[in-house]
């Protein structure tokens, strides 16, 4: 079921109407924990919805489409190697996600977020801007962005209030650069309660073993069950 949700705050000069794919109809969402999925570069909101069958049924899952058309899909912001990359593009994109989340979160018992590849950069940036808002964060084959001293990133507060974070990746992933992995690892180990698992022969993707671990992690961390 696809719905369009109003994203940007009324005071914002930008306008973003995200396409959101929901796992449950609106009548069944109240009182459930929310898990928001952020897809990778040149993908769309349908890319991660196949994960839903491998996640705890207790969750309402919402997959959000990124705002920028690129290739066959969409991106959250330009890649660092692209000439139009800027920290302001990152901040603008994530600010719009924050406004949309604020419009839907109150009917849920809590909010957790999951990002794949560039979507992990969105998830970590959300956490760094709102360090106490999320029950847990899951990052798959992705990275965190350097803050460049931008005031949007409240890293000191994140370090004081470490959020449970699951990070899964393959050391043979050739898409995420070693420099980004090094930065991400340093940030996650000092600002979150980190569970890191490495997978073999997965490369830049998600495999069934990792999905099993994600399901177990969400079940224990959010639902309090084993």
mmCIF file of C-alpha atoms in Angstrom:
data_model
loop_
_atom_site.group_PDB
_atom_site.id
_atom_site.type_symbol
_atom_site.label_atom_id
_atom_site.label_comp_id
_atom_site.label_asym_id
_atom_site.label_seq_id
_atom_site.Cartn_x
_atom_site.Cartn_y
_atom_site.Cartn_z
ATOM 1 C CA UNK A 1 0.000 0.000 0.000
ATOM 2 C CA UNK A 2 1.545 3.325 -1.101
ATOM 3 C CA UNK A 3 0.669 6.633 0.470
ATOM 4 C CA UNK A 4 1.965 10.155 0.011
ATOM 5 C CA UNK A 5 2.818 11.929 3.262
ATOM 6 C CA UNK A 6 3.446 15.625 3.729
ATOM 7 C CA UNK A 7 7.097 16.143 4.647
ATOM 8 C CA UNK A 8 8.453 19.655 4.967
ATOM 9 C CA UNK A 9 7.610 21.905 7.885
ATOM 10 C CA UNK A 10 5.270 24.761 7.077
ATOM 11 C CA UNK A 11 7.996 27.311 7.706
ATOM 12 C CA UNK A 12 10.407 25.637 5.291
ATOM 13 C CA UNK A 13 11.091 27.132 1.890
ATOM 14 C CA UNK A 14 11.456 23.604 0.491
ATOM 15 C CA UNK A 15 8.541 21.344 -0.314
ATOM 16 C CA UNK A 16 8.857 17.565 -0.069
ATOM 17 C CA UNK A 17 5.985 15.120 -0.432
ATOM 18 C CA UNK A 18 7.616 11.750 0.249
ATOM 19 C CA UNK A 19 6.193 8.612 -1.246
ATOM 20 C CA UNK A 20 5.921 6.161 1.637
ATOM 21 C CA UNK A 21 5.246 2.440 1.381
ATOM 22 C CA UNK A 22 3.603 1.054 4.527
ATOM 23 C CA UNK A 23 3.452 -2.544 5.745
ATOM 24 C CA UNK A 24 0.148 -2.006 7.568
ATOM 25 C CA UNK A 25 -2.984 -0.019 6.724
ATOM 26 C CA UNK A 26 -3.429 3.174 8.706
ATOM 27 C CA UNK A 27 -6.128 1.598 10.880
ATOM 28 C CA UNK A 28 -3.629 -0.967 12.221
ATOM 29 C CA UNK A 29 -0.637 1.272 12.967
ATOM 30 C CA UNK A 30 -1.563 2.957 16.244
ATOM 31 C CA UNK A 31 0.227 1.539 19.259
ATOM 32 C CA UNK A 32 2.837 -0.348 17.224
ATOM 33 C CA UNK A 33 6.591 0.291 17.101
ATOM 34 C CA UNK A 34 7.600 2.043 13.879
ATOM 35 C CA UNK A 35 10.581 0.961 11.779
ATOM 36 C CA UNK A 36 11.519 3.360 8.967
ATOM 37 C CA UNK A 37 13.599 2.085 6.030
ATOM 38 C CA UNK A 38 15.944 4.299 4.004
ATOM 39 C CA UNK A 39 17.081 2.862 0.661
ATOM 40 C CA UNK A 40 20.428 3.290 -1.052
ATOM 41 C CA UNK A 41 21.660 5.377 -3.970
ATOM 42 C CA UNK A 42 19.709 4.936 -7.255
ATOM 43 C CA UNK A 43 17.071 2.748 -5.537
ATOM 44 C CA UNK A 44 13.553 3.541 -4.367
ATOM 45 C CA UNK A 45 11.076 2.863 -1.561
ATOM 46 C CA UNK A 46 10.280 -0.615 -2.906
ATOM 47 C CA UNK A 47 13.909 -1.753 -2.675
ATOM 48 C CA UNK A 48 13.875 -2.653 1.034
ATOM 49 C CA UNK A 49 10.224 -3.608 1.522
ATOM 50 C CA UNK A 50 11.119 -7.222 0.796
ATOM 51 C CA UNK A 51 12.858 -7.209 4.174
ATOM 52 C CA UNK A 52 9.505 -6.935 5.918
ATOM 53 C CA UNK A 53 8.855 -10.682 5.671
ATOM 54 C CA UNK A 54 12.063 -11.245 7.658
ATOM 55 C CA UNK A 55 11.296 -8.702 10.396
ATOM 56 C CA UNK A 56 9.121 -9.033 13.513
ATOM 57 C CA UNK A 57 5.439 -8.737 12.602
ATOM 58 C CA UNK A 58 4.883 -6.431 15.613
ATOM 59 C CA UNK A 59 6.420 -3.511 13.705
ATOM 60 C CA UNK A 60 4.774 -1.106 11.348
ATOM 61 C CA UNK A 61 7.359 -0.709 8.603
ATOM 62 C CA UNK A 62 7.531 2.440 6.460
ATOM 63 C CA UNK A 63 9.860 2.675 3.461
ATOM 64 C CA UNK A 64 10.486 6.236 2.290
ATOM 65 C CA UNK A 65 11.503 7.376 -1.201
ATOM 66 C CA UNK A 66 14.483 9.737 -1.392
ATOM 67 C CA UNK A 67 13.842 13.179 -2.913
ATOM 68 C CA UNK A 68 16.383 13.407 -5.757
ATOM 69 C CA UNK A 69 15.818 11.500 -9.037
ATOM 70 C CA UNK A 70 19.052 9.864 -10.226
ATOM 71 C CA UNK A 71 19.508 7.131 -12.822
ATOM 72 C CA UNK A 72 16.811 4.466 -12.444
ATOM 73 C CA UNK A 73 15.947 5.564 -8.893
ATOM 74 C CA UNK A 74 16.557 8.277 -6.316
ATOM 75 C CA UNK A 75 19.187 9.585 -3.923
ATOM 76 C CA UNK A 76 19.079 11.377 -0.597
ATOM 77 C CA UNK A 77 21.854 13.801 -1.537
ATOM 78 C CA UNK A 78 24.729 13.935 -4.038
ATOM 79 C CA UNK A 79 27.611 11.552 -3.433
ATOM 80 C CA UNK A 80 30.781 13.044 -1.966
ATOM 81 C CA UNK A 81 32.582 12.499 -5.281
ATOM 82 C CA UNK A 82 29.952 14.453 -7.221
ATOM 83 C CA UNK A 83 30.619 18.157 -7.897
ATOM 84 C CA UNK A 84 27.375 19.353 -6.305
ATOM 85 C CA UNK A 85 27.909 17.529 -3.001
ATOM 86 C CA UNK A 86 27.672 19.749 0.051
ATOM 87 C CA UNK A 87 26.921 19.331 3.709
ATOM 88 C CA UNK A 88 23.929 21.605 3.234
ATOM 89 C CA UNK A 89 22.401 19.101 0.800
ATOM 90 C CA UNK A 90 22.734 16.425 3.496
ATOM 91 C CA UNK A 91 21.223 18.678 6.146
ATOM 92 C CA UNK A 92 18.329 19.789 3.922
ATOM 93 C CA UNK A 93 17.428 16.205 2.991
ATOM 94 C CA UNK A 94 17.538 14.915 6.545
ATOM 95 C CA UNK A 95 15.674 17.972 7.855
ATOM 96 C CA UNK A 96 12.785 17.079 5.587
ATOM 97 C CA UNK A 97 12.855 13.498 6.864
ATOM 98 C CA UNK A 98 12.743 14.843 10.437
ATOM 99 C CA UNK A 99 9.664 16.943 9.602
ATOM 100 C CA UNK A 100 7.911 13.919 8.105
ATOM 101 C CA UNK A 101 8.836 11.707 11.067
ATOM 102 C CA UNK A 102 7.476 14.315 13.473
ATOM 103 C CA UNK A 103 4.167 14.154 11.609
ATOM 104 C CA UNK A 104 3.727 10.379 12.053
ATOM 105 C CA UNK A 105 5.653 9.265 15.140
ATOM 106 C CA UNK A 106 3.161 10.129 17.879
ATOM 107 C CA UNK A 107 0.811 7.230 17.147
ATOM 108 C CA UNK A 108 3.643 4.730 17.636
ATOM 109 C CA UNK A 109 5.225 3.333 20.790
ATOM 110 C CA UNK A 110 8.679 4.183 19.487
ATOM 111 C CA UNK A 111 10.695 4.778 16.331
ATOM 112 C CA UNK A 112 13.610 2.730 15.039
ATOM 113 C CA UNK A 113 15.384 3.365 11.742
ATOM 114 C CA UNK A 114 17.204 1.168 9.233
ATOM 115 C CA UNK A 115 19.339 2.330 6.348
ATOM 116 C CA UNK A 116 21.162 0.505 3.574
ATOM 117 C CA UNK A 117 24.228 2.054 1.880
ATOM 118 C CA UNK A 118 23.475 5.800 1.475
ATOM 119 C CA UNK A 119 20.378 5.139 3.561
ATOM 120 C CA UNK A 120 22.680 4.356 6.498
ATOM 121 C CA UNK A 121 24.116 7.856 6.098
ATOM 122 C CA UNK A 122 20.560 9.190 6.438
ATOM 123 C CA UNK A 123 19.938 7.027 9.508
ATOM 124 C CA UNK A 124 23.161 8.050 11.245
ATOM 125 C CA UNK A 125 22.582 11.722 10.437
ATOM 126 C CA UNK A 126 19.067 11.500 11.882
ATOM 127 C CA UNK A 127 20.527 9.980 15.040
ATOM 128 C CA UNK A 128 23.172 12.690 15.256
ATOM 129 C CA UNK A 129 20.552 15.423 14.916
ATOM 130 C CA UNK A 130 18.008 13.823 17.282
ATOM 131 C CA UNK A 131 20.201 11.698 19.594
ATOM 132 C CA UNK A 132 17.412 10.649 21.964
ATOM 133 C CA UNK A 133 14.563 10.066 19.496
ATOM 134 C CA UNK A 134 15.234 6.504 18.363
ATOM 135 C CA UNK A 135 14.873 3.170 20.112
ATOM 136 C CA UNK A 136 17.621 1.698 17.949
ATOM 137 C CA UNK A 137 19.328 2.125 14.598
ATOM 138 C CA UNK A 138 20.311 -0.518 12.033
ATOM 139 C CA UNK A 139 22.960 0.284 9.423
ATOM 140 C CA UNK A 140 23.637 -2.161 6.584
ATOM 141 C CA UNK A 141 26.616 -1.882 4.213
ATOM 142 C CA UNK A 142 26.718 1.874 4.652
ATOM 143 C CA UNK A 143 28.480 4.786 6.270
ATOM 144 C CA UNK A 144 28.233 7.967 8.315
ATOM 145 C CA UNK A 145 29.145 11.380 6.894
ATOM 146 C CA UNK A 146 31.782 13.711 8.369
ATOM 147 C CA UNK A 147 29.972 16.557 10.116
ATOM 148 C CA UNK A 148 32.301 19.345 8.941
ATOM 149 C CA UNK A 149 31.505 21.154 12.232
ATOM 150 C CA UNK A 150 27.919 21.773 11.079
ATOM 151 C CA UNK A 151 25.640 22.700 13.984
ATOM 152 C CA UNK A 152 23.003 20.228 12.746
ATOM 153 C CA UNK A 153 25.077 17.382 14.217
ATOM 154 C CA UNK A 154 24.694 17.072 17.985
ATOM 155 C CA UNK A 155 27.456 14.510 18.408
ATOM 156 C CA UNK A 156 28.312 15.474 21.985
ATOM 157 C CA UNK A 157 24.735 14.741 23.028
ATOM 158 C CA UNK A 158 24.812 11.452 21.105
ATOM 159 C CA UNK A 159 27.954 10.408 22.990
ATOM 160 C CA UNK A 160 26.268 11.182 26.309
ATOM 161 C CA UNK A 161 23.159 9.198 25.328
ATOM 162 C CA UNK A 162 24.423 6.256 23.251
ATOM 163 C CA UNK A 163 21.678 4.570 21.233
ATOM 164 C CA UNK A 164 21.788 0.820 20.442
ATOM 165 C CA UNK A 165 23.198 0.438 16.929
ATOM 166 C CA UNK A 166 23.524 -2.670 14.722
ATOM 167 C CA UNK A 167 26.109 -2.391 11.936
ATOM 168 C CA UNK A 168 26.423 -5.184 9.397
ATOM 169 C CA UNK A 169 28.844 -5.214 6.476
ATOM 170 C CA UNK A 170 31.264 -7.290 4.430
ATOM 171 C CA UNK A 171 34.941 -6.337 4.545
ATOM 172 C CA UNK A 172 35.064 -7.106 0.813
ATOM 173 C CA UNK A 173 32.427 -4.458 0.044
ATOM 174 C CA UNK A 174 34.024 -2.440 -2.775
ATOM 175 C CA UNK A 175 31.376 0.305 -2.863
ATOM 176 C CA UNK A 176 31.990 2.065 0.464
ATOM 177 C CA UNK A 177 35.502 3.514 0.538
ATOM 178 C CA UNK A 178 37.997 2.553 3.266
ATOM 179 C CA UNK A 179 38.085 6.187 4.400
ATOM 180 C CA UNK A 180 34.328 6.230 4.963
ATOM 181 C CA UNK A 181 34.464 2.901 6.785
ATOM 182 C CA UNK A 182 37.236 4.190 9.037
ATOM 183 C CA UNK A 183 35.309 7.348 9.869
ATOM 184 C CA UNK A 184 32.065 5.448 10.423
ATOM 185 C CA UNK A 185 33.714 2.901 12.698
ATOM 186 C CA UNK A 186 35.362 5.627 14.783
ATOM 187 C CA UNK A 187 32.101 7.547 15.146
ATOM 188 C CA UNK A 188 29.945 4.518 15.946
ATOM 189 C CA UNK A 189 32.296 3.125 18.584
ATOM 190 C CA UNK A 190 32.400 6.444 20.450
ATOM 191 C CA UNK A 191 28.783 7.599 20.075
ATOM 192 C CA UNK A 192 26.561 4.483 20.132
ATOM 193 C CA UNK A 193 26.188 1.165 21.894
ATOM 194 C CA UNK A 194 27.505 -0.742 18.915
ATOM 195 C CA UNK A 195 26.880 -4.309 17.767
ATOM 196 C CA UNK A 196 29.065 -4.901 14.704
ATOM 197 C CA UNK A 197 28.940 -8.082 12.623
ATOM 198 C CA UNK A 198 31.000 -8.877 9.531
ATOM 199 C CA UNK A 199 29.687 -11.197 6.814
ATOM 200 C CA UNK A 200 31.576 -13.125 4.157
ATOM 201 C CA UNK A 201 30.659 -13.252 0.458
ATOM 202 C CA UNK A 202 27.905 -10.660 0.907
ATOM 203 C CA UNK A 203 29.784 -7.747 -0.710
ATOM 204 C CA UNK A 204 27.528 -4.670 -1.105
ATOM 205 C CA UNK A 205 24.220 -6.329 -0.332
ATOM 206 C CA UNK A 206 22.107 -7.954 2.388
ATOM 207 C CA UNK A 207 21.996 -11.708 2.968
ATOM 208 C CA UNK A 208 19.692 -14.042 4.890
ATOM 209 C CA UNK A 209 22.141 -14.518 7.749
ATOM 210 C CA UNK A 210 22.282 -10.772 8.283
ATOM 211 C CA UNK A 211 18.484 -10.507 8.135
ATOM 212 C CA UNK A 212 18.221 -13.204 10.806
ATOM 213 C CA UNK A 213 20.554 -11.195 13.014
ATOM 214 C CA UNK A 214 18.603 -7.981 12.358
ATOM 215 C CA UNK A 215 15.356 -9.719 13.296
ATOM 216 C CA UNK A 216 16.891 -11.041 16.518
ATOM 217 C CA UNK A 217 18.355 -7.627 17.315
ATOM 218 C CA UNK A 218 15.041 -5.805 16.839
ATOM 219 C CA UNK A 219 13.199 -8.466 18.816
ATOM 220 C CA UNK A 220 15.530 -8.141 21.800
ATOM 221 C CA UNK A 221 16.242 -4.406 21.654
ATOM 222 C CA UNK A 222 12.804 -3.021 20.832
ATOM 223 C CA UNK A 223 10.355 -5.737 21.861
ATOM 224 C CA UNK A 224 12.319 -7.008 24.877
ATOM 225 C CA UNK A 225 11.972 -10.605 23.802
ATOM 226 C CA UNK A 226 14.476 -13.331 22.939
#
